[in-house]
XYZ file of C-alpha atoms in Angstrom:
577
model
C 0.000 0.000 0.000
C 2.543 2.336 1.194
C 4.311 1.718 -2.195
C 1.083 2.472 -4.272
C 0.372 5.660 -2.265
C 4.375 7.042 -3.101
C 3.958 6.157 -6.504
C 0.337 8.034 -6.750
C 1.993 10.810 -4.825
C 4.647 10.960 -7.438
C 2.281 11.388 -10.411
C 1.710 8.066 -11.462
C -1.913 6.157 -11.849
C -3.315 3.226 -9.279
C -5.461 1.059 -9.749
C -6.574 1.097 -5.818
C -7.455 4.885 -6.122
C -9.966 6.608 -7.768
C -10.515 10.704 -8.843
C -13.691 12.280 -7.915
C -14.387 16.009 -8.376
C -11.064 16.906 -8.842
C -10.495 14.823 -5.640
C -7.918 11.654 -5.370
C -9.448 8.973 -2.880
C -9.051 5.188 -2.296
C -11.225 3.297 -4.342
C -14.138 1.721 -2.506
C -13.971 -1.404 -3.534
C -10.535 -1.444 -0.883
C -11.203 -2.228 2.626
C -8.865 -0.494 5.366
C -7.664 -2.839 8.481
C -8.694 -0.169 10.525
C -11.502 2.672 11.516
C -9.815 5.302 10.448
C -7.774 4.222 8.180
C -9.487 5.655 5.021
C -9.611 9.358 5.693
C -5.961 9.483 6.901
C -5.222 7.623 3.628
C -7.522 9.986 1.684
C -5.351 13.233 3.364
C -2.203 11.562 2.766
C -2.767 11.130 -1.136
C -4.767 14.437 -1.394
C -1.029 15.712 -1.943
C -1.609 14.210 -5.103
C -4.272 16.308 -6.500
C -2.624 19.301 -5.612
C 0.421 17.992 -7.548
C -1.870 17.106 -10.372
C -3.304 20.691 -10.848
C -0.198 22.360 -10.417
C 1.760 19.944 -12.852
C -1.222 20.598 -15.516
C -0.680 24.616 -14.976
C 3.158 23.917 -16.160
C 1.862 22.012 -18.767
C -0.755 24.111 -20.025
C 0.876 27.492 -20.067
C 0.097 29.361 -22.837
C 3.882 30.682 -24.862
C 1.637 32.971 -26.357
C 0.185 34.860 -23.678
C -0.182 38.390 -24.479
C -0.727 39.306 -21.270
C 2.061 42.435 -20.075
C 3.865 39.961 -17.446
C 4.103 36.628 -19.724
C 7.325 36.945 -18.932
C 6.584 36.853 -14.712
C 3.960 33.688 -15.580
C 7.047 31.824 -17.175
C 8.853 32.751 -14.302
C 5.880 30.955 -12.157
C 5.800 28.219 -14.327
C 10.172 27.475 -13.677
C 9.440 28.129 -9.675
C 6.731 25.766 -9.653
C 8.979 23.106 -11.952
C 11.089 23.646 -9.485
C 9.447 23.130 -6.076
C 7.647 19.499 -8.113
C 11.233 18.427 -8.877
C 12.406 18.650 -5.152
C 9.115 17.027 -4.081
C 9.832 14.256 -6.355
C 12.816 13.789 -4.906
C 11.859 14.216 -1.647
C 9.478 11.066 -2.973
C 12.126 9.222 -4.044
C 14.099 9.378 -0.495
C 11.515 8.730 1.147
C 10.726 5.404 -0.932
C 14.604 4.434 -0.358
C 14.282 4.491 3.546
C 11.298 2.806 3.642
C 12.641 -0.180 1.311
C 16.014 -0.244 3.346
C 14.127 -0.065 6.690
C 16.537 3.557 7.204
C 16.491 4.040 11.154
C 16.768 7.422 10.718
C 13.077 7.397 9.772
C 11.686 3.464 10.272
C 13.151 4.180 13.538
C 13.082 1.102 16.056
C 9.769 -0.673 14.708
C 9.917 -2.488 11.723
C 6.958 -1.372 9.936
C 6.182 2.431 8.259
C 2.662 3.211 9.396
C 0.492 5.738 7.428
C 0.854 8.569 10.634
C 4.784 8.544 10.250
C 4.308 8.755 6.647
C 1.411 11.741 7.045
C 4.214 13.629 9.899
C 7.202 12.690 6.686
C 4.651 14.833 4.077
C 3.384 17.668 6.381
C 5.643 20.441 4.743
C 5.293 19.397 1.427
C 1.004 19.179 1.952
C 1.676 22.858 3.544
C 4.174 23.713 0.692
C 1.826 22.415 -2.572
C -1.140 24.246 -0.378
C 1.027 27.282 -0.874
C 1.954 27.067 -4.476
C -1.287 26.701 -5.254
C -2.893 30.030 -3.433
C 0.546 31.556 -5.049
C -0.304 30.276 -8.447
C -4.707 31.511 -8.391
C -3.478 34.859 -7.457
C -0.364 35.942 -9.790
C -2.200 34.248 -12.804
C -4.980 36.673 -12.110
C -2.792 39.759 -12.651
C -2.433 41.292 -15.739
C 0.410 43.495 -15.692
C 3.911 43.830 -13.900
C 3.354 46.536 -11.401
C -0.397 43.929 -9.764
C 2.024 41.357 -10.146
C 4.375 42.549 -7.364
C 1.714 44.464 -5.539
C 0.057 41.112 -5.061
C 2.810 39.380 -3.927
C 3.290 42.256 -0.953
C 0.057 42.052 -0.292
C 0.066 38.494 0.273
C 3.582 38.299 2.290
C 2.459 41.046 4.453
C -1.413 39.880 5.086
C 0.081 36.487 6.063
C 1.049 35.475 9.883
C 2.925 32.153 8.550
C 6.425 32.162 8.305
C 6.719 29.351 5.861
C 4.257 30.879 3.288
C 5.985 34.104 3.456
C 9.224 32.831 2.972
C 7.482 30.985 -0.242
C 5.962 34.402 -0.868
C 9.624 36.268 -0.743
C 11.135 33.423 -2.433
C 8.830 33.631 -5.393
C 9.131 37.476 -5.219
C 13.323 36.974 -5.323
C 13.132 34.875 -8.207
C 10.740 37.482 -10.275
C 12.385 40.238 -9.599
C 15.641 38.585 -10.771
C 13.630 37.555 -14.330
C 12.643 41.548 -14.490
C 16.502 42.503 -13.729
C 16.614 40.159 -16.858
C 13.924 41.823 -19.012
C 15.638 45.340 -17.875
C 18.550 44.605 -19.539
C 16.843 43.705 -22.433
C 14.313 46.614 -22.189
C 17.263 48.723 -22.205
C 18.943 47.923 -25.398
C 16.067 46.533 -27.555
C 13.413 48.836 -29.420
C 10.432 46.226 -29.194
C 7.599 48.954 -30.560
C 5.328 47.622 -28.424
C 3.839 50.416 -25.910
C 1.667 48.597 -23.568
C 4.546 46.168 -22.704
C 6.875 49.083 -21.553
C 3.987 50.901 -19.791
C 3.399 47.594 -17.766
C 6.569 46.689 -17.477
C 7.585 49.907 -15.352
C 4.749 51.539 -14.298
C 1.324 49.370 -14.906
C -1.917 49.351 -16.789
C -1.652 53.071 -18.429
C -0.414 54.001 -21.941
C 1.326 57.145 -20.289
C 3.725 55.193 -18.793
C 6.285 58.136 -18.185
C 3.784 59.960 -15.917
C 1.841 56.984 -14.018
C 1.275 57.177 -10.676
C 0.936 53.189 -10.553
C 4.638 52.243 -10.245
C 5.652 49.281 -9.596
C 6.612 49.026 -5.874
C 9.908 49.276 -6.156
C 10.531 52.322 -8.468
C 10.196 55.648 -8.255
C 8.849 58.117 -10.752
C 12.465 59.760 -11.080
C 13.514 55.975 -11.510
C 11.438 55.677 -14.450
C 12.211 58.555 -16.158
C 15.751 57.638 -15.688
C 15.212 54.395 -17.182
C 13.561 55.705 -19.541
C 16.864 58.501 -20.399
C 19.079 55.270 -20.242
C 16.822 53.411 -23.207
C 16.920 56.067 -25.534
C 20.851 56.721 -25.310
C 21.085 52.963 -25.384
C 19.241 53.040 -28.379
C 21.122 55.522 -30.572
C 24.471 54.641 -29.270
C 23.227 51.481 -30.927
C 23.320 52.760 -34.465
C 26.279 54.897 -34.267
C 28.633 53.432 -31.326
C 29.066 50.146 -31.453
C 31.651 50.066 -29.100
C 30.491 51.769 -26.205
C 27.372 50.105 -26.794
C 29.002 46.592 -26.229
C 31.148 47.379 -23.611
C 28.244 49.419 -21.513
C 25.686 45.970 -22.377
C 28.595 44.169 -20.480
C 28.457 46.375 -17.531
C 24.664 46.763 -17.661
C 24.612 42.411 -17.079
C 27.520 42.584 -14.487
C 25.330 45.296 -12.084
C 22.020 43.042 -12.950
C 23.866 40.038 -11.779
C 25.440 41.781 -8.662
C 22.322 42.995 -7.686
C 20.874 42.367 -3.566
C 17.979 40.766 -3.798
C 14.736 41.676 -2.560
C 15.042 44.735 -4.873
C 14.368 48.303 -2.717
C 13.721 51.546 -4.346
C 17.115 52.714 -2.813
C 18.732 49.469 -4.507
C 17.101 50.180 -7.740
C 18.063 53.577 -7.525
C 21.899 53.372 -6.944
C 21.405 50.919 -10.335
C 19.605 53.370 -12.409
C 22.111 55.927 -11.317
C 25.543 53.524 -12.166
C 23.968 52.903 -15.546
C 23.267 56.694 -16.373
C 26.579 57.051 -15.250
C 27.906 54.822 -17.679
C 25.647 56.116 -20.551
C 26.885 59.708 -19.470
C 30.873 58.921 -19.780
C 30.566 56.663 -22.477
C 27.988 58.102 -24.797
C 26.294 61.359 -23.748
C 29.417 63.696 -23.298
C 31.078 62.402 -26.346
C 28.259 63.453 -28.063
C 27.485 66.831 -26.000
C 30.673 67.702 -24.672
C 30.881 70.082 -20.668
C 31.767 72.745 -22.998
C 28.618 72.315 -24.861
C 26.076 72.529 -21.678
C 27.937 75.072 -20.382
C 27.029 77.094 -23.863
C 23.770 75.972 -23.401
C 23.545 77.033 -19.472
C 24.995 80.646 -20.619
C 22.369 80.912 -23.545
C 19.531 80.150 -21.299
C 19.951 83.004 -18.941
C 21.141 85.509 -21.898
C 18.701 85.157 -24.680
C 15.465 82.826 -23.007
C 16.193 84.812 -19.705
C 16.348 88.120 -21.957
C 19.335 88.724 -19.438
C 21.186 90.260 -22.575
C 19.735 93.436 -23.293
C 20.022 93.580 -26.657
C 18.458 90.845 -28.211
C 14.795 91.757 -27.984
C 15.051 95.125 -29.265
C 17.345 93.474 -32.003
C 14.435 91.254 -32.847
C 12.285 93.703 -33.056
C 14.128 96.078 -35.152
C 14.919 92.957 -37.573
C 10.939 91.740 -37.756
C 10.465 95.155 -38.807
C 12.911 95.394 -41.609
C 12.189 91.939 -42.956
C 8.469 92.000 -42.656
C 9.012 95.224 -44.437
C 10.864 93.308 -47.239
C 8.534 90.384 -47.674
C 5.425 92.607 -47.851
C 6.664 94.110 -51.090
C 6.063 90.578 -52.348
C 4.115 88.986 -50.900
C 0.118 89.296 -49.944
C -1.103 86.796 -47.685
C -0.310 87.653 -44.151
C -0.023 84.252 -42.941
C 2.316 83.433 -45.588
C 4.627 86.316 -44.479
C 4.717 85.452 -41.203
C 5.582 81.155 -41.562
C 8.481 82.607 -44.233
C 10.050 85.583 -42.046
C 10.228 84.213 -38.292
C 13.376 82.185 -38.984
C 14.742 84.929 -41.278
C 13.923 87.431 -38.560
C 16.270 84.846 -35.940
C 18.514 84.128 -37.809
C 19.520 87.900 -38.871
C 19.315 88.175 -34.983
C 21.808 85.756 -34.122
C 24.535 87.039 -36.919
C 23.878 90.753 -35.432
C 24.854 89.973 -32.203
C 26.921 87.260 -32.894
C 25.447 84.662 -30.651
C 26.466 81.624 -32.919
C 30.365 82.853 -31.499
C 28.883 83.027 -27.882
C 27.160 79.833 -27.680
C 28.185 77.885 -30.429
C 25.914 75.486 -32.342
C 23.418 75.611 -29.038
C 21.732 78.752 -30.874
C 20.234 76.555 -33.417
C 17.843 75.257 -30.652
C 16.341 78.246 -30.816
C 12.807 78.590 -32.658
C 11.157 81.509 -32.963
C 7.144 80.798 -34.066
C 4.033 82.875 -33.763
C 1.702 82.610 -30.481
C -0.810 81.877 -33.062
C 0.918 78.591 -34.235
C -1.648 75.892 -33.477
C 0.382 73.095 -34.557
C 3.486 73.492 -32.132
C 2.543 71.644 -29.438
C 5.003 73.771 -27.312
C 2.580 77.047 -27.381
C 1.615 77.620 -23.916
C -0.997 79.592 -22.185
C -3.027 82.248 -24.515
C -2.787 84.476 -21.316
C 0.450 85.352 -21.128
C 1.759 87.348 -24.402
C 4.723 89.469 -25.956
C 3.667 91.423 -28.307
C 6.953 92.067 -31.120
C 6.115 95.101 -33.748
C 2.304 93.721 -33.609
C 2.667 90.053 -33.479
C 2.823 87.741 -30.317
C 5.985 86.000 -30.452
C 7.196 83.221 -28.470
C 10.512 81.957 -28.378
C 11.163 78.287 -27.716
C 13.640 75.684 -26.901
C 13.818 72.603 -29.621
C 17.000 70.608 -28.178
C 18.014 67.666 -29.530
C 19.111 64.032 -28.583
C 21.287 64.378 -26.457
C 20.960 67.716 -25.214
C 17.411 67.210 -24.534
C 18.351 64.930 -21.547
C 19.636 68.733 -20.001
C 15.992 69.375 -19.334
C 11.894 67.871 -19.759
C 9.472 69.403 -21.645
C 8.255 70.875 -18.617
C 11.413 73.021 -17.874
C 11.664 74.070 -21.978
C 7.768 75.152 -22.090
C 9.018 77.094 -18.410
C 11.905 78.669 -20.272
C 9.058 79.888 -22.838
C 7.036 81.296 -20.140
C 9.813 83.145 -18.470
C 10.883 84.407 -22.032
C 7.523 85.974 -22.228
C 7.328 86.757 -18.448
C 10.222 88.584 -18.561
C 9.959 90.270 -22.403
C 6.387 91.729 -21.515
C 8.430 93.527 -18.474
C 11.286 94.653 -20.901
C 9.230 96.391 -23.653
C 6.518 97.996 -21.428
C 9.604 99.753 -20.165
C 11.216 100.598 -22.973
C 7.365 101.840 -24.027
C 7.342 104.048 -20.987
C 10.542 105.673 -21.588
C 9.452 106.043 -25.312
C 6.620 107.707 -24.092
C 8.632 109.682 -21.818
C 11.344 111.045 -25.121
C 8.339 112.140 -27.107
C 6.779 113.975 -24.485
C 9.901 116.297 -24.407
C 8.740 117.072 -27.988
C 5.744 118.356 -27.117
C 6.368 119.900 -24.089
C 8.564 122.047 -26.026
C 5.697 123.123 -27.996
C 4.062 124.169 -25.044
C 1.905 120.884 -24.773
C 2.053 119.799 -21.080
C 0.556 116.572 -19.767
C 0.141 114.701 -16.381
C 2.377 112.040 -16.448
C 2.529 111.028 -12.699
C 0.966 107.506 -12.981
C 3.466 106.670 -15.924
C 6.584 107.589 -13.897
C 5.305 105.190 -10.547
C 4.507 102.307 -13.450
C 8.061 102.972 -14.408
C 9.422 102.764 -11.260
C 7.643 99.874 -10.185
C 8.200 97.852 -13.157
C 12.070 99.087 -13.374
C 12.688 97.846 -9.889
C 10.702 94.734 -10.711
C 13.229 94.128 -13.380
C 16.124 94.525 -11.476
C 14.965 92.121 -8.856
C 14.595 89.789 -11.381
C 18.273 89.655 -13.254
C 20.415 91.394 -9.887
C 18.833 89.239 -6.946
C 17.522 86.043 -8.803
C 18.383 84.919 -12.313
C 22.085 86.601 -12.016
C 22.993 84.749 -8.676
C 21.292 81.863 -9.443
C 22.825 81.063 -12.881
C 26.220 81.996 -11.916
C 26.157 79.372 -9.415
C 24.837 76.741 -10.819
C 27.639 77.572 -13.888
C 30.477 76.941 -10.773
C 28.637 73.882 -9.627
C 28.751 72.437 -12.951
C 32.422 73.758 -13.571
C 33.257 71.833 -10.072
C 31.756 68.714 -10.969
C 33.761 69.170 -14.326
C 37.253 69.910 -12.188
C 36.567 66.897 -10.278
C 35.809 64.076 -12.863
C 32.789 63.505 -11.496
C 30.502 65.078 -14.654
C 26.986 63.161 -14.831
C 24.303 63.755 -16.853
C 21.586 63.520 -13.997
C 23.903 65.414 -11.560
C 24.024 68.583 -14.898
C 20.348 68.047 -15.174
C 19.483 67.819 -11.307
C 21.497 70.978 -10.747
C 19.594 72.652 -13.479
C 16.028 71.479 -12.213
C 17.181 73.005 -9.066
C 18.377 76.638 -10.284
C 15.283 76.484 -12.862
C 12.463 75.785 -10.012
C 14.330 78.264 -7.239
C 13.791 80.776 -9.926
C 10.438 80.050 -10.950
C 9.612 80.562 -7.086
C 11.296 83.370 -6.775
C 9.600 85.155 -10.002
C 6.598 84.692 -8.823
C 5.651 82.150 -11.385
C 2.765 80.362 -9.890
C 1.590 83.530 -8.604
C -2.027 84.011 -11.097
C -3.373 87.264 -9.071
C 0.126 89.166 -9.803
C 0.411 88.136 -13.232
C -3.395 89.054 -14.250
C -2.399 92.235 -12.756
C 1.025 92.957 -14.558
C -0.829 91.847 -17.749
C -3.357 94.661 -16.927
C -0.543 97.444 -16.279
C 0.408 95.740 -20.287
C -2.796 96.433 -21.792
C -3.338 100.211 -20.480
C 0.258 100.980 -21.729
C -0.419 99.452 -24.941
C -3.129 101.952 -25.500
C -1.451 105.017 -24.952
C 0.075 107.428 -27.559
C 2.114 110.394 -25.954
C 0.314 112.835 -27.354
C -2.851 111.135 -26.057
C -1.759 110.572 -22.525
C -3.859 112.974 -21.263
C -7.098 111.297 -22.477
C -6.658 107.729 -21.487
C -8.944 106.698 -18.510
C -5.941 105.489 -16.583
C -5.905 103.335 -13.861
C -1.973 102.063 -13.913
C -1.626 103.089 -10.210
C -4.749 101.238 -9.167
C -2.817 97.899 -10.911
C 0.581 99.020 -9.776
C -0.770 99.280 -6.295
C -2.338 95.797 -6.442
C 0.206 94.486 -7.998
C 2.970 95.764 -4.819
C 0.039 94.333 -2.360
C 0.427 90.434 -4.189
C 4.280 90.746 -3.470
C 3.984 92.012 0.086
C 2.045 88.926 1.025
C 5.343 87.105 0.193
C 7.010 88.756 3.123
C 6.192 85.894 5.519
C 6.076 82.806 3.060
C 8.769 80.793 4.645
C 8.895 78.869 0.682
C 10.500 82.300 -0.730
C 14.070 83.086 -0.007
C 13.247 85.715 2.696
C 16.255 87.991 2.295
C 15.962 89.084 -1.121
C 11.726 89.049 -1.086
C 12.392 91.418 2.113
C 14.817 93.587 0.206
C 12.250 94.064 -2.823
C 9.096 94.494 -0.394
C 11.380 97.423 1.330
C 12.042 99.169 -1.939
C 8.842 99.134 -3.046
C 7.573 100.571 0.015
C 9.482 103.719 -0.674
């Protein structure tokens, strides 16, 4: 009997057993020697249905699954292959000592009764229990990220220790298959979306920006990964090299890897393998020198820190659009044709392409009116060129764009505008302020006083801007970077960290989120666009009213411990003059 029952156990038919509702059980027709006998018998070889139905999940497993974690099933499918081969084996001891009467489990009697066998099996009828709850809830997921949440779930709503060491062990061995598919992630362009979105983040086609992550990555993890893929990708076409020798490097981290992964662990990876893609790829291709260019051009032209270049644009929209009209009638037309004339002229005026080398050709000037660019922001906030609402932007290339998101360019064309409104409603005033000499000479005299307090408070405005925040600001993060250069220690994420920093300190510090000041400055915009000097007099004015609002919305910084309180104080008291 006790033969029979190891070989059932063992996945083999008997004649002496029957199966019932999914159920193994000893066939009625045999007649136990005592009460008893029959259920104990019936437990014991119950291990045998649970082997059954796990075996016929191996065997049935679908290759073509299309489901986002096939790859964590086949995982499943080698853990339980696994765990069946020991418990064969374990089978297969077990039959040994009982055939040469081993004392080390026959012990002094010279018979094997069922109990001792039932006390042998009691971990594996725990362990196959186990495997099975394992196996009904990871087959129900459908992506990576309810894979692994599932398995947490189930380790840490679990009080036994054996099933969440099964639990962690199963966990171990899937993380070490998605080290695996990393790799692979990493240098392969599958096309295929909705694996990568599940394979990093979960069930969302916006993969970059889900909130669903898998438990342990981060967001910035992600979008590291994600940096990594695409360098991997074009290094692929161009160096070969590099490519092989970083590949080699990518499999040695996988394989030294601590397992359970952590988002700290999986961090310091992403981070050595950016590193890696930075020396070997990224500043071969965009050299210190380069991003340093790029750093200066950002605060001189998109920062409209250099004086010069939006009255230069100005002057040269004028003269072209002057030049094209002659020829040509439709408006629209004129426009698509003499925005990158009118940038271009401005760059070989001024000589930028000598200041900032081939960085200026990121530069794209379009109309705010450009519904196709994707990059035109708010219809709220304007600068208005010779007529026309302008905006500069930011188109950076592979692999400058890894400087800086989307986010920070669209925030560089906000600022450009921010910043260019401020510029040319001063230069207005002060325009406004020469002709008046004019007429005042002809004995034409005009109140002025609420154009000279707009002046004031926009002009010191301005100079808060470049002398306490984008000046200081920009010049530091230019010694940071040169530091990190000095030392060796140049990174890609440490460039682009450092310039997320400086960016969102001045953002802050601009008042950039602030909608009440802004709706108010664009107010104090609109009256002065409506004046003519020798209609000053006539204009329903109500600058001071805006100008006075406008100083109120800044004064409520004074106590906002998220504004650097020195330099907010030091505005606040000037204005208060």
């Amino acid at each position: 009997m006790l033969h029979e029952i190891i070989l059932l156990l063992a996945g083999n038919t008997s004649g002496l057993f029957i199966e019932k509702n999914g159920q193994i059980l000893l066939h009625p027709s045999v007649q136990p020697l005592h009460p008893g006998e029959r259920e104990l018998i019936n437990d014991i070889v119950s291990l045998a249905s649970k082997r059954k139905r796990i075996e016929r999940y191996i065997e049935i497993f679908d290759e073509d699954l299309i489901q986002q974690n096939q790859f964590l099933l086949k995982a499943l499918r080698l853990l339980l292959s696994k765990k069946l081969f020991l418990y064969d084996e374990s089978l297969a001891n077990l039959e040994r000592m009982i055939i040469s009467s081993d004392p080390y489990f026959v012990g002094s009697g010279k018979f094997v009764s069922l109990a001792q066998l039932e006390a042998h099996l009691a971990d594996w009828k725990e362990t196959l229990s186990s495997l099975l709850v394992l196996q009904g809830n990871i087959s129900q997921c459908l992506s990576v990220a309810s894979t692994f949440q599932k398995l947490h779930n189930m380790y840490m709503g679990s009080t036994h220790l054996n099933f969440k060491k099964l639990v962690l062990e199963c966990e171990c061995a899937f993380q070490k298959t998605w080290l695996d598919e990393l790799v692979q992630y990493l240098v392969n362009d599958s096309g295929d979306d909705s694996f990568k979105c599940s394979f990093l983040c979960g069930d969302t086609k916006d993969f970059v920006s889900c909130s669903n992550n898998v438990p342990f990555l981060t967001q910035d993890i992600v979008n590291c990964l994600v940096s990594i893929r695409t360098c991997m990708l074009n290094a692929k076409k161009c160096f070969t090299d590099a490519f092989c020798e970083i590949l080699r490097c990518f499999y040695r981290l996988v394989y030294e890897m601590p397992l359970p992964l952590t988002k700290s662990s999986v961090t310091k990876l992403a981070d050595e393998m950016f590193t890696l893609v930075s020396e070997k790829i990224i500043f071969q291709l965009a050299s210190f020198h380069q991003i340093f260019d790029l750093v200066k051009m950002l605060e001189m032209v998109m920062l409209l820190e250099n004086v010069e270049f939006l009255p230069t644009l100005s002057e040269m929209f004028r003269d072209v659009r002057g030049e094209y009209c002659s020829s040509n009638d439709v408006q629209g037309v004129v426009i698509d044709d003499i925005l990158p004339v009118v940038l271009r002229k401005t760059i070989s005026l001024l000589d930028l392409a000598t200041e900032y080398g081939e960085c200026v050709s990121f530069l794209k000037l379009v109309s705010i009116f450009d519904e196709e660019d994707e990059m035109i922001r708010s219809e709220n906030r304007k600068i208005d060129v010779e007529g026309l609402n302008m905006q500069l932007l930011l188109c950076l290339k592979w692999p400058f764009n890894l400087f800086m998101d989307k986010n920070a360019l669209n925030v560089y064309s906000d600022l450009w505008i921010l910043l260019g409104s401020l510029h040319l409603s001063i230069t207005k005033i002060k325009s406004l302020f020469y002709e008046r000499k004019e007429y005042t000479a002809k004995g034409i005299s005009q109140p002025w006083t609420q154009l000279w307090v707009t002046l004031w408070f926009l002009s010191s405005l301005q100079y808060y801007a470049y002398e306490c925040v984008i000046k200081p600001s920009y010049c530091k993060l230019r010694e940071s970077l040169t530091e990190l250069y000095r030392t060796q220690k140049l990174r890609m994420q440490d460039c682009s960290q450092l310039h997320a920093l400086t960016l969102t300190y001045a953002k802050k510090m601009l008042f950039f989120y602030d909608d009440d000041l802004h709706i108010s400055l664009n107010s104090i915009y609109h009256e002065l666009s409506l004046f003519r000097s020798q209609e000053v007099s006539k204009v329903d004015c109500q600058l001071a009213a805006h100008v006075s609002h406008s100083i109120e919305c800044i004064r409520q910084k004074e106590n906002d411990p998220s504004y650097d309180r020195e330099i907010i104080n030091a505005l606040i008291v000037q204005l208060n003059l």
